[in-house]
mmCIF file of C-alpha atoms in Angstrom:
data_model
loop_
_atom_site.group_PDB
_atom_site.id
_atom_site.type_symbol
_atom_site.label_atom_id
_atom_site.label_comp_id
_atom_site.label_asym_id
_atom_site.label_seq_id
_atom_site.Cartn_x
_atom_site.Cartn_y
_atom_site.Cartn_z
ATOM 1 C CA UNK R 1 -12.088 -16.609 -2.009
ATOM 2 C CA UNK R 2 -8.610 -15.617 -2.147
ATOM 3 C CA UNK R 3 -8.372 -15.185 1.308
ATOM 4 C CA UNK R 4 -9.426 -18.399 2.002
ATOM 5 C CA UNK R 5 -7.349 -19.886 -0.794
ATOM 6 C CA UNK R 6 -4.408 -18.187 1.264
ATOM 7 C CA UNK R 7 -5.455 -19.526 4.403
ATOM 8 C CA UNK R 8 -6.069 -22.813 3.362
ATOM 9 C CA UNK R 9 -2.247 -23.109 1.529
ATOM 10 C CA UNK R 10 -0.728 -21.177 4.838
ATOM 11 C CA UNK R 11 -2.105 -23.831 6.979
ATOM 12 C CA UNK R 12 -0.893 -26.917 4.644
ATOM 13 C CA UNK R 13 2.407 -24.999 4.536
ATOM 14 C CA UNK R 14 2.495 -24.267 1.001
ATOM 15 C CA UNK R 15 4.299 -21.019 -0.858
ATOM 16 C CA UNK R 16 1.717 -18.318 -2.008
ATOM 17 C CA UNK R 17 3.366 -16.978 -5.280
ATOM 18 C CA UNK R 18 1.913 -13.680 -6.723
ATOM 19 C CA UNK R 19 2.423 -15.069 -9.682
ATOM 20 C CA UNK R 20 5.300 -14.664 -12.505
ATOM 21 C CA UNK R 21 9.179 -15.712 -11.824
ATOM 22 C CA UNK R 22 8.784 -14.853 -8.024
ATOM 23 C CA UNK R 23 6.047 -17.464 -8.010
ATOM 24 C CA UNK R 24 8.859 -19.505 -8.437
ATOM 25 C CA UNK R 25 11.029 -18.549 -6.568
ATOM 26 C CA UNK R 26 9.600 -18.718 -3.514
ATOM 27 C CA UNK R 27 7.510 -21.779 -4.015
ATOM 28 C CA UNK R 28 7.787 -24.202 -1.374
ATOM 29 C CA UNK R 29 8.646 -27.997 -1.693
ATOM 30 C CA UNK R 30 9.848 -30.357 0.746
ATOM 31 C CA UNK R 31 12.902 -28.433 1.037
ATOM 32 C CA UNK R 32 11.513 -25.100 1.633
ATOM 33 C CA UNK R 33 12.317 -22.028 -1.407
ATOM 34 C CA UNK R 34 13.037 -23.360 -4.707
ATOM 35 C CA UNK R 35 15.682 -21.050 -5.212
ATOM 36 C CA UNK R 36 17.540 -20.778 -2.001
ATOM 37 C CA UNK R 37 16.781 -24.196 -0.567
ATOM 38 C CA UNK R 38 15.870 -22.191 2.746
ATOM 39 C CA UNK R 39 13.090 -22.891 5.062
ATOM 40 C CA UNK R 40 10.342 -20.550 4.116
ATOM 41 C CA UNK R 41 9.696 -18.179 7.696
ATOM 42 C CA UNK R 42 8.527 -15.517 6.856
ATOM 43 C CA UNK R 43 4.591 -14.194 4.956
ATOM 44 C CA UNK R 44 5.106 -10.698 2.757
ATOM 45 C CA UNK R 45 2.011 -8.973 2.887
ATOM 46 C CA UNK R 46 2.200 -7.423 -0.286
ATOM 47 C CA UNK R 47 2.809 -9.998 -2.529
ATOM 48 C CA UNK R 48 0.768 -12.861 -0.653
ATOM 49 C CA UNK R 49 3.783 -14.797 -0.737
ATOM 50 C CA UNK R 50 5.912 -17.141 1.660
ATOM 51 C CA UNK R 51 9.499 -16.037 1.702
ATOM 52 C CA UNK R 52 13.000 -17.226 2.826
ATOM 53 C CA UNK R 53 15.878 -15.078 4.402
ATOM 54 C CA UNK R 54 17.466 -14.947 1.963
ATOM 55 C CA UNK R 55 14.071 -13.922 -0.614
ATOM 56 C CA UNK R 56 12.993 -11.349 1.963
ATOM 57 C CA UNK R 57 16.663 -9.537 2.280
ATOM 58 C CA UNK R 58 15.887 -9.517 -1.946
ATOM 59 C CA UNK R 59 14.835 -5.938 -3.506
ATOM 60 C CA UNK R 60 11.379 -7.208 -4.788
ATOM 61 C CA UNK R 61 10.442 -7.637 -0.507
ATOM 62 C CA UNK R 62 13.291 -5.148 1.038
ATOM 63 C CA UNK R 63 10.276 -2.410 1.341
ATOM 64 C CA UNK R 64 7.327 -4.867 2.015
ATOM 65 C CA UNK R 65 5.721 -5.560 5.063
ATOM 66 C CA UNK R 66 6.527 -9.299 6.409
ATOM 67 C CA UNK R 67 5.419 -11.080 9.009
ATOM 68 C CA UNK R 68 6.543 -14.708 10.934
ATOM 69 C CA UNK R 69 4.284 -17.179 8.937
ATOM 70 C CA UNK R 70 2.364 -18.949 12.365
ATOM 71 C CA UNK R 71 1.333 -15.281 12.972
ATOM 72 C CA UNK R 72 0.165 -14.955 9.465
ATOM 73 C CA UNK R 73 -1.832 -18.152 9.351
ATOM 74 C CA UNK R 74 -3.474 -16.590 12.692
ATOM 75 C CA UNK R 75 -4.385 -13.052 10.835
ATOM 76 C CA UNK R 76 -6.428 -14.820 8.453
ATOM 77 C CA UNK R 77 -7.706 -17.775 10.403
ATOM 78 C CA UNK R 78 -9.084 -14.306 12.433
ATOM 79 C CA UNK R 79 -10.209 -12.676 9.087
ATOM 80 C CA UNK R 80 -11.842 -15.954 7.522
ATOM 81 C CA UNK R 81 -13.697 -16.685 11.030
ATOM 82 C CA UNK R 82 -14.961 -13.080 11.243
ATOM 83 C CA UNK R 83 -16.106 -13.210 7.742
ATOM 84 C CA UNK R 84 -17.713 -16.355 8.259
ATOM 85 C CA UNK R 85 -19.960 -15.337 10.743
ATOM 86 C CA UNK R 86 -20.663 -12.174 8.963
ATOM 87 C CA UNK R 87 -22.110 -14.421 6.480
ATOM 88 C CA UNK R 88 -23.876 -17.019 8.688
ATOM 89 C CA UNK R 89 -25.656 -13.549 10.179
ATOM 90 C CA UNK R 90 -26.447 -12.607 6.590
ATOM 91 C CA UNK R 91 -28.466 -15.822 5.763
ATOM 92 C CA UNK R 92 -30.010 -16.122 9.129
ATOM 93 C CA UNK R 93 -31.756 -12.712 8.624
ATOM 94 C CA UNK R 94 -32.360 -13.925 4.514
ATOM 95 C CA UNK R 95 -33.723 -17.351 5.972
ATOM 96 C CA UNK R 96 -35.920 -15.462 8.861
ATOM 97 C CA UNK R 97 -37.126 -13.079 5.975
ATOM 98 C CA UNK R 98 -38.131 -16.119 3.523
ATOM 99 C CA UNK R 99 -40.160 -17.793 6.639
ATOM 100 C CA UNK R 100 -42.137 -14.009 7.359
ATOM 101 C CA UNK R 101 -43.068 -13.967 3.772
ATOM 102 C CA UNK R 102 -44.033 -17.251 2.974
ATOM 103 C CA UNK R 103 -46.295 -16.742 6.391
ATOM 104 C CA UNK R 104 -47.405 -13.987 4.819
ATOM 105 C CA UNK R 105 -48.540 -15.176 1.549
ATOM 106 C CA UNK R 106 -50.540 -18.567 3.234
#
């Protein structure tokens, strides 16, 4: 769910704050980071956040691992899809199973 939470705000081009004062920070509004007023570029991995320049050059993301936000939307547009048709698998086999044993009991 968070994933897809993610996803969903990546692709509408909203911040992802981890929560706390970076949350706000970082969040996005039409003018990009609320503190720096700096288009938001960049995705840190470890916070599930959308950063700045400025916000990534910061201490709290110096260390973390960043990536270009369009290739972050694609990472878990990958991930989502992948899990997706995990699940579509799962309940075709759960669905196939219900039909056998409703057979089975007639």
């Amino acid at each position: 769910a968070r994933v897809l939470e993610i996803a969903r705000r990546l692709s509408r081009g909203e911040a992802l704050g981890a929560g706390g004062e970076e949350e706000e920070e970082e969040e996005e509004g039409e003018e990009g980071c609320r503190r720096h007023r700096e288009p938001l570029e960049v995705f840190c991995k470890e916070d599930g956040a959308l950063l700045c320049a400025i916000c990534r050059e910061s201490r709290a993301h110096r260390a973390h691992t960043v990536l270009p936000a369009p290739e972050a939307v694609r990472e878990f547009k990958e991930q989502i899809q992948a899990r997706l048709q995990t699940l579509k698998d799962d309940r075709d086999k759960l669905l196939a199973f219900r039909e056998a044993e409703m057979r089975r009991n007639w």
